Amino acid sequence: MRAYYFDNVPGDQRLPHDSGKSVLLEKLSALGVHYWSIPVSPSGEPDEEAVDRIARERDYKNRDVIDVSRQGLGAAYESKIKMFFEEHMHEDEEIRYILAGSGFFDVREHPTDNWIRIAMHPGDMIVLPAGIYHRFTLDEADRIRAMRLFKDEPKWTPYNRGHETDANPIRGEYLRAIGVGA
């Protein structure tokens, strides 16, 4: 995992868009983002023991695996990639453990509202807190295979950024948790 400020230069969202300004893990942690490095086997198999330990600690009860690629998503590929890159939040944590491929999660820094880009590769596990504005895109390799973990039944309803979402109680809880207020 490598984090840095997004350069905001127009162009393909799958490019690195690296401003050259790195972001430390402590900054991500202050935003409520959690990170683990959990090795993946050469064949792309997860370290089930490590994942199970984290799942117990954080009360994750369900999981699945998604292949975000042209092959994996078929006819829905273009619409899904567009949807994933819309700035949004969820009312639940978003947990991803990268098994193969690579991609980017972008999260909003507060109070600046700058984008922080997080480059993810096999073995990276990230938890985005409920209420954080974020987006996702593949990189130029155009494929990622990830395990998704859930506290309860799988939910990933996106709430696109706007006045109504800014007023969402989960968004307010998130802002209070990071010390920004609501």
PDB file of C-alpha atoms in Angstrom:
ATOM      1  CA  MET A   1       0.000   0.000   0.000  1.00  0.00           C
ATOM      2  CA  ARG A   2       1.143   3.471  -0.810  1.00  0.00           C
ATOM      3  CA  ALA A   3      -0.835   6.636  -0.099  1.00  0.00           C
ATOM      4  CA  TYR A   4      -0.358  10.106  -1.562  1.00  0.00           C
ATOM      5  CA  TYR A   5      -2.315  13.195  -2.507  1.00  0.00           C
ATOM      6  CA  PHE A   6      -4.204  12.924  -5.798  1.00  0.00           C
ATOM      7  CA  ASP A   7      -2.890  15.455  -8.344  1.00  0.00           C
ATOM      8  CA  ASN A   8      -6.341  16.512  -9.681  1.00  0.00           C
ATOM      9  CA  VAL A   9      -4.957  16.603 -13.227  1.00  0.00           C
ATOM     10  CA  PRO A  10      -7.641  15.674 -15.778  1.00  0.00           C
ATOM     11  CA  GLY A  11      -7.168  12.353 -17.515  1.00  0.00           C
ATOM     12  CA  ASP A  12      -7.759   8.640 -17.208  1.00  0.00           C
ATOM     13  CA  GLN A  13      -8.818   7.838 -13.636  1.00  0.00           C
ATOM     14  CA  ARG A  14      -6.784   4.593 -13.850  1.00  0.00           C
ATOM     15  CA  LEU A  15      -3.486   6.499 -14.057  1.00  0.00           C
ATOM     16  CA  PRO A  16      -1.560   7.011 -10.783  1.00  0.00           C
ATOM     17  CA  HIS A  17      -2.348  10.759 -10.507  1.00  0.00           C
ATOM     18  CA  ASP A  18       0.551  11.034  -8.058  1.00  0.00           C
ATOM     19  CA  SER A  19       1.177  14.576  -6.810  1.00  0.00           C
ATOM     20  CA  GLY A  20       4.515  13.485  -5.349  1.00  0.00           C
ATOM     21  CA  LYS A  21       3.260  14.281  -1.812  1.00  0.00           C
ATOM     22  CA  SER A  22       3.141  11.093   0.257  1.00  0.00           C
ATOM     23  CA  VAL A  23       0.604  10.479   3.006  1.00  0.00           C
ATOM     24  CA  LEU A  24       1.646   8.553   6.110  1.00  0.00           C
ATOM     25  CA  LEU A  25      -0.387   5.722   7.603  1.00  0.00           C
ATOM     26  CA  GLU A  26      -0.897   7.915  10.688  1.00  0.00           C
ATOM     27  CA  LYS A  27      -2.822  10.418   8.557  1.00  0.00           C
ATOM     28  CA  LEU A  28      -5.059   7.652   7.209  1.00  0.00           C
ATOM     29  CA  SER A  29      -5.592   6.378  10.742  1.00  0.00           C
ATOM     30  CA  ALA A  30      -6.644   9.884  11.841  1.00  0.00           C
ATOM     31  CA  LEU A  31      -9.301   9.713   9.105  1.00  0.00           C
ATOM     32  CA  GLY A  32     -10.522   6.390  10.534  1.00  0.00           C
ATOM     33  CA  VAL A  33      -8.942   4.263   7.792  1.00  0.00           C
ATOM     34  CA  HIS A  34      -7.409   0.986   9.030  1.00  0.00           C
ATOM     35  CA  TYR A  35      -4.752  -0.978   7.144  1.00  0.00           C
ATOM     36  CA  TRP A  36      -3.131  -4.426   7.425  1.00  0.00           C
ATOM     37  CA  SER A  37      -0.593  -6.213   5.270  1.00  0.00           C
ATOM     38  CA  ILE A  38      -1.571  -9.889   5.040  1.00  0.00           C
ATOM     39  CA  PRO A  39       0.508 -11.966   2.614  1.00  0.00           C
ATOM     40  CA  VAL A  40      -1.275 -13.761  -0.205  1.00  0.00           C
ATOM     41  CA  SER A  41       0.028 -17.071  -1.562  1.00  0.00           C
ATOM     42  CA  PRO A  42       1.653 -17.055  -5.031  1.00  0.00           C
ATOM     43  CA  SER A  43      -1.568 -18.622  -6.354  1.00  0.00           C
ATOM     44  CA  GLY A  44      -3.635 -15.761  -4.895  1.00  0.00           C
ATOM     45  CA  GLU A  45      -5.032 -17.639  -1.910  1.00  0.00           C
ATOM     46  CA  PRO A  46      -5.760 -15.598   1.218  1.00  0.00           C
ATOM     47  CA  ASP A  47      -4.172 -16.153   4.614  1.00  0.00           C
ATOM     48  CA  GLU A  48      -7.436 -17.428   6.109  1.00  0.00           C
ATOM     49  CA  GLU A  49      -6.034 -17.574   9.647  1.00  0.00           C
ATOM     50  CA  ALA A  50      -5.049 -13.883   9.621  1.00  0.00           C
ATOM     51  CA  VAL A  51      -8.341 -12.861   7.986  1.00  0.00           C
ATOM     52  CA  ASP A  52     -10.306 -14.912  10.536  1.00  0.00           C
ATOM     53  CA  ARG A  53      -8.438 -13.224  13.401  1.00  0.00           C
ATOM     54  CA  ILE A  54      -9.249  -9.735  12.112  1.00  0.00           C
ATOM     55  CA  ALA A  55     -12.840 -10.787  11.369  1.00  0.00           C
ATOM     56  CA  ARG A  56     -13.269 -11.950  14.984  1.00  0.00           C
ATOM     57  CA  GLU A  57     -11.662  -8.780  16.390  1.00  0.00           C
ATOM     58  CA  ARG A  58     -13.882  -6.489  14.286  1.00  0.00           C
ATOM     59  CA  ASP A  59     -17.032  -8.650  14.371  1.00  0.00           C
ATOM     60  CA  TYR A  60     -17.165  -9.411  10.630  1.00  0.00           C
ATOM     61  CA  LYS A  61     -19.525 -12.326  10.043  1.00  0.00           C
ATOM     62  CA  ASN A  62     -19.706 -12.664   6.257  1.00  0.00           C
ATOM     63  CA  ARG A  63     -17.371 -12.489   3.286  1.00  0.00           C
ATOM     64  CA  ASP A  64     -17.243 -13.022  -0.436  1.00  0.00           C
ATOM     65  CA  VAL A  65     -14.782 -12.526  -3.307  1.00  0.00           C
ATOM     66  CA  ILE A  66     -15.296 -10.187  -6.251  1.00  0.00           C
ATOM     67  CA  ASP A  67     -13.385 -10.055  -9.539  1.00  0.00           C
ATOM     68  CA  VAL A  68     -13.545  -6.506 -10.872  1.00  0.00           C
ATOM     69  CA  SER A  69     -12.485  -6.897 -14.489  1.00  0.00           C
ATOM     70  CA  ARG A  70     -14.043  -6.984 -17.937  1.00  0.00           C
ATOM     71  CA  GLN A  71     -14.269 -10.769 -17.655  1.00  0.00           C
ATOM     72  CA  GLY A  72     -15.538 -10.800 -14.086  1.00  0.00           C
ATOM     73  CA  LEU A  73     -18.272  -8.184 -14.549  1.00  0.00           C
ATOM     74  CA  GLY A  74     -19.165  -8.850 -18.190  1.00  0.00           C
ATOM     75  CA  ALA A  75     -21.680  -6.434 -19.698  1.00  0.00           C
ATOM     76  CA  ALA A  76     -21.941  -4.522 -16.390  1.00  0.00           C
ATOM     77  CA  TYR A  77     -18.218  -3.608 -16.426  1.00  0.00           C
ATOM     78  CA  GLU A  78     -18.421  -0.026 -17.754  1.00  0.00           C
ATOM     79  CA  SER A  79     -21.397   0.978 -15.597  1.00  0.00           C
ATOM     80  CA  LYS A  80     -19.848  -0.557 -12.459  1.00  0.00           C
ATOM     81  CA  ILE A  81     -16.486   1.167 -12.983  1.00  0.00           C
ATOM     82  CA  LYS A  82     -18.299   4.484 -13.456  1.00  0.00           C
ATOM     83  CA  MET A  83     -20.434   3.887 -10.344  1.00  0.00           C
ATOM     84  CA  PHE A  84     -17.423   2.892  -8.188  1.00  0.00           C
ATOM     85  CA  PHE A  85     -15.657   6.166  -9.114  1.00  0.00           C
ATOM     86  CA  GLU A  86     -18.568   8.409  -8.110  1.00  0.00           C
ATOM     87  CA  GLU A  87     -17.817  10.090  -4.785  1.00  0.00           C
ATOM     88  CA  HIS A  88     -19.978   8.383  -2.174  1.00  0.00           C
ATOM     89  CA  MET A  89     -20.202   7.042   1.362  1.00  0.00           C
ATOM     90  CA  HIS A  90     -21.727   3.940   2.928  1.00  0.00           C
ATOM     91  CA  GLU A  91     -23.578   3.505   6.195  1.00  0.00           C
ATOM     92  CA  ASP A  92     -21.357   0.500   6.971  1.00  0.00           C
ATOM     93  CA  GLU A  93     -17.596  -0.025   6.910  1.00  0.00           C
ATOM     94  CA  GLU A  94     -16.110  -1.007   3.564  1.00  0.00           C
ATOM     95  CA  ILE A  95     -13.541  -3.780   3.983  1.00  0.00           C
ATOM     96  CA  ARG A  96     -11.363  -5.054   1.134  1.00  0.00           C
ATOM     97  CA  TYR A  97      -8.505  -7.579   1.153  1.00  0.00           C
ATOM     98  CA  ILE A  98      -6.695  -7.600  -2.199  1.00  0.00           C
ATOM     99  CA  LEU A  99      -5.951 -11.116  -3.487  1.00  0.00           C
ATOM    100  CA  ALA A 100      -4.786 -10.300  -7.045  1.00  0.00           C
ATOM    101  CA  GLY A 101      -4.476  -7.319  -9.324  1.00  0.00           C
ATOM    102  CA  SER A 102      -4.374  -3.718  -8.175  1.00  0.00           C
ATOM    103  CA  GLY A 103      -6.390  -0.544  -7.941  1.00  0.00           C
ATOM    104  CA  PHE A 104      -6.947   2.711  -6.094  1.00  0.00           C
ATOM    105  CA  PHE A 105      -9.165   3.821  -3.256  1.00  0.00           C
ATOM    106  CA  ASP A 106      -9.450   7.590  -2.956  1.00  0.00           C
ATOM    107  CA  VAL A 107     -10.613   9.061   0.369  1.00  0.00           C
ATOM    108  CA  ARG A 108     -11.439  12.658   1.288  1.00  0.00           C
ATOM    109  CA  GLU A 109      -9.120  14.337   3.761  1.00  0.00           C
ATOM    110  CA  HIS A 110     -10.666  16.586   6.364  1.00  0.00           C
ATOM    111  CA  PRO A 111     -10.878  19.460   6.787  1.00  0.00           C
ATOM    112  CA  THR A 112      -9.099  20.248   3.458  1.00  0.00           C
ATOM    113  CA  ASP A 113     -11.410  18.118   1.259  1.00  0.00           C
ATOM    114  CA  ASN A 114      -8.342  16.954  -0.740  1.00  0.00           C
ATOM    115  CA  TRP A 115      -8.305  13.484  -2.244  1.00  0.00           C
ATOM    116  CA  ILE A 116      -5.832  10.979  -0.835  1.00  0.00           C
ATOM    117  CA  ARG A 117      -5.139   8.121  -3.241  1.00  0.00           C
ATOM    118  CA  ILE A 118      -4.356   4.706  -1.758  1.00  0.00           C
ATOM    119  CA  ALA A 119      -2.661   2.306  -4.181  1.00  0.00           C
ATOM    120  CA  MET A 120      -3.655  -1.266  -3.286  1.00  0.00           C
ATOM    121  CA  HIS A 121      -1.892  -4.516  -4.217  1.00  0.00           C
ATOM    122  CA  PRO A 122      -2.133  -8.209  -3.245  1.00  0.00           C
ATOM    123  CA  GLY A 123      -1.892  -8.608   0.518  1.00  0.00           C
ATOM    124  CA  ASP A 124      -3.295  -5.169   1.344  1.00  0.00           C
ATOM    125  CA  MET A 125      -6.386  -5.036   3.561  1.00  0.00           C
ATOM    126  CA  ILE A 126      -8.173  -1.759   4.147  1.00  0.00           C
ATOM    127  CA  VAL A 127     -11.171  -0.693   6.213  1.00  0.00           C
ATOM    128  CA  LEU A 128     -12.915   2.528   5.240  1.00  0.00           C
ATOM    129  CA  PRO A 129     -15.139   3.776   8.063  1.00  0.00           C
ATOM    130  CA  ALA A 130     -18.868   4.287   7.630  1.00  0.00           C
ATOM    131  CA  GLY A 131     -19.513   7.874   6.570  1.00  0.00           C
ATOM    132  CA  ILE A 132     -16.187   8.624   4.823  1.00  0.00           C
ATOM    133  CA  TYR A 133     -16.460   9.987   1.302  1.00  0.00           C
ATOM    134  CA  HIS A 134     -14.477   7.798  -1.064  1.00  0.00           C
ATOM    135  CA  ARG A 135     -14.315   6.265  -4.536  1.00  0.00           C
ATOM    136  CA  PHE A 136     -12.589   3.321  -6.205  1.00  0.00           C
ATOM    137  CA  THR A 137     -11.027   2.645  -9.573  1.00  0.00           C
ATOM    138  CA  LEU A 138      -8.876   0.034 -11.197  1.00  0.00           C
ATOM    139  CA  ASP A 139      -5.388   0.969 -12.326  1.00  0.00           C
ATOM    140  CA  GLU A 140      -4.020   0.413 -15.832  1.00  0.00           C
ATOM    141  CA  ALA A 141      -3.803  -3.364 -15.250  1.00  0.00           C
ATOM    142  CA  ASP A 142      -7.634  -3.236 -15.363  1.00  0.00           C
ATOM    143  CA  ARG A 143      -8.273  -6.037 -12.832  1.00  0.00           C
ATOM    144  CA  ILE A 144      -8.560  -6.599  -9.123  1.00  0.00           C
ATOM    145  CA  ARG A 145      -9.719  -9.633  -7.170  1.00  0.00           C
ATOM    146  CA  ALA A 146     -10.708  -8.803  -3.618  1.00  0.00           C
ATOM    147  CA  MET A 147     -12.284 -10.389  -0.586  1.00  0.00           C
ATOM    148  CA  ARG A 148     -15.076  -8.282   0.855  1.00  0.00           C
ATOM    149  CA  LEU A 149     -15.948  -8.650   4.529  1.00  0.00           C
ATOM    150  CA  PHE A 150     -19.197  -7.592   6.189  1.00  0.00           C
ATOM    151  CA  LYS A 151     -20.421  -7.188   9.769  1.00  0.00           C
ATOM    152  CA  ASP A 152     -23.837  -8.562   8.824  1.00  0.00           C
ATOM    153  CA  GLU A 153     -25.473  -9.378   5.524  1.00  0.00           C
ATOM    154  CA  PRO A 154     -23.642  -7.869   2.555  1.00  0.00           C
ATOM    155  CA  LYS A 155     -24.630  -4.223   2.079  1.00  0.00           C
ATOM    156  CA  TRP A 156     -22.899  -1.706  -0.099  1.00  0.00           C
ATOM    157  CA  THR A 157     -25.525   0.905  -0.845  1.00  0.00           C
ATOM    158  CA  PRO A 158     -23.664   4.003  -2.053  1.00  0.00           C
ATOM    159  CA  TYR A 159     -24.910   7.446  -1.034  1.00  0.00           C
ATOM    160  CA  ASN A 160     -23.459   9.908  -3.530  1.00  0.00           C
ATOM    161  CA  ARG A 161     -22.126  13.140  -2.082  1.00  0.00           C
ATOM    162  CA  GLY A 162     -24.662  15.950  -1.849  1.00  0.00           C
ATOM    163  CA  HIS A 163     -26.587  18.037   0.667  1.00  0.00           C
ATOM    164  CA  GLU A 164     -28.860  15.146   1.623  1.00  0.00           C
ATOM    165  CA  THR A 165     -25.912  12.791   2.201  1.00  0.00           C
ATOM    166  CA  ASP A 166     -24.017  15.496   4.106  1.00  0.00           C
ATOM    167  CA  ALA A 167     -26.995  15.521   6.523  1.00  0.00           C
ATOM    168  CA  ASN A 168     -27.002  11.709   6.926  1.00  0.00           C
ATOM    169  CA  PRO A 169     -26.599  10.806  10.632  1.00  0.00           C
ATOM    170  CA  ILE A 170     -23.851   8.280   9.768  1.00  0.00           C
ATOM    171  CA  ARG A 171     -21.902  11.056   8.049  1.00  0.00           C
ATOM    172  CA  GLY A 172     -22.294  13.217  11.163  1.00  0.00           C
ATOM    173  CA  GLU A 173     -21.087  10.366  13.392  1.00  0.00           C
ATOM    174  CA  TYR A 174     -18.039   9.934  11.172  1.00  0.00           C
ATOM    175  CA  LEU A 175     -17.141  13.638  11.321  1.00  0.00           C
ATOM    176  CA  ARG A 176     -17.493  13.674  15.120  1.00  0.00           C
ATOM    177  CA  ALA A 177     -15.325  10.520  15.366  1.00  0.00           C
ATOM    178  CA  ILE A 178     -12.459  12.223  13.511  1.00  0.00           C
ATOM    179  CA  GLY A 179     -12.868  15.441  15.476  1.00  0.00           C
ATOM    180  CA  VAL A 180     -14.223  17.635  12.686  1.00  0.00           C
ATOM    181  CA  GLY A 181     -17.765  18.070  14.044  1.00  0.00           C
ATOM    182  CA  ALA A 182     -20.949  17.917  12.056  1.00  0.00           C
TER     183      ALA A 182
END
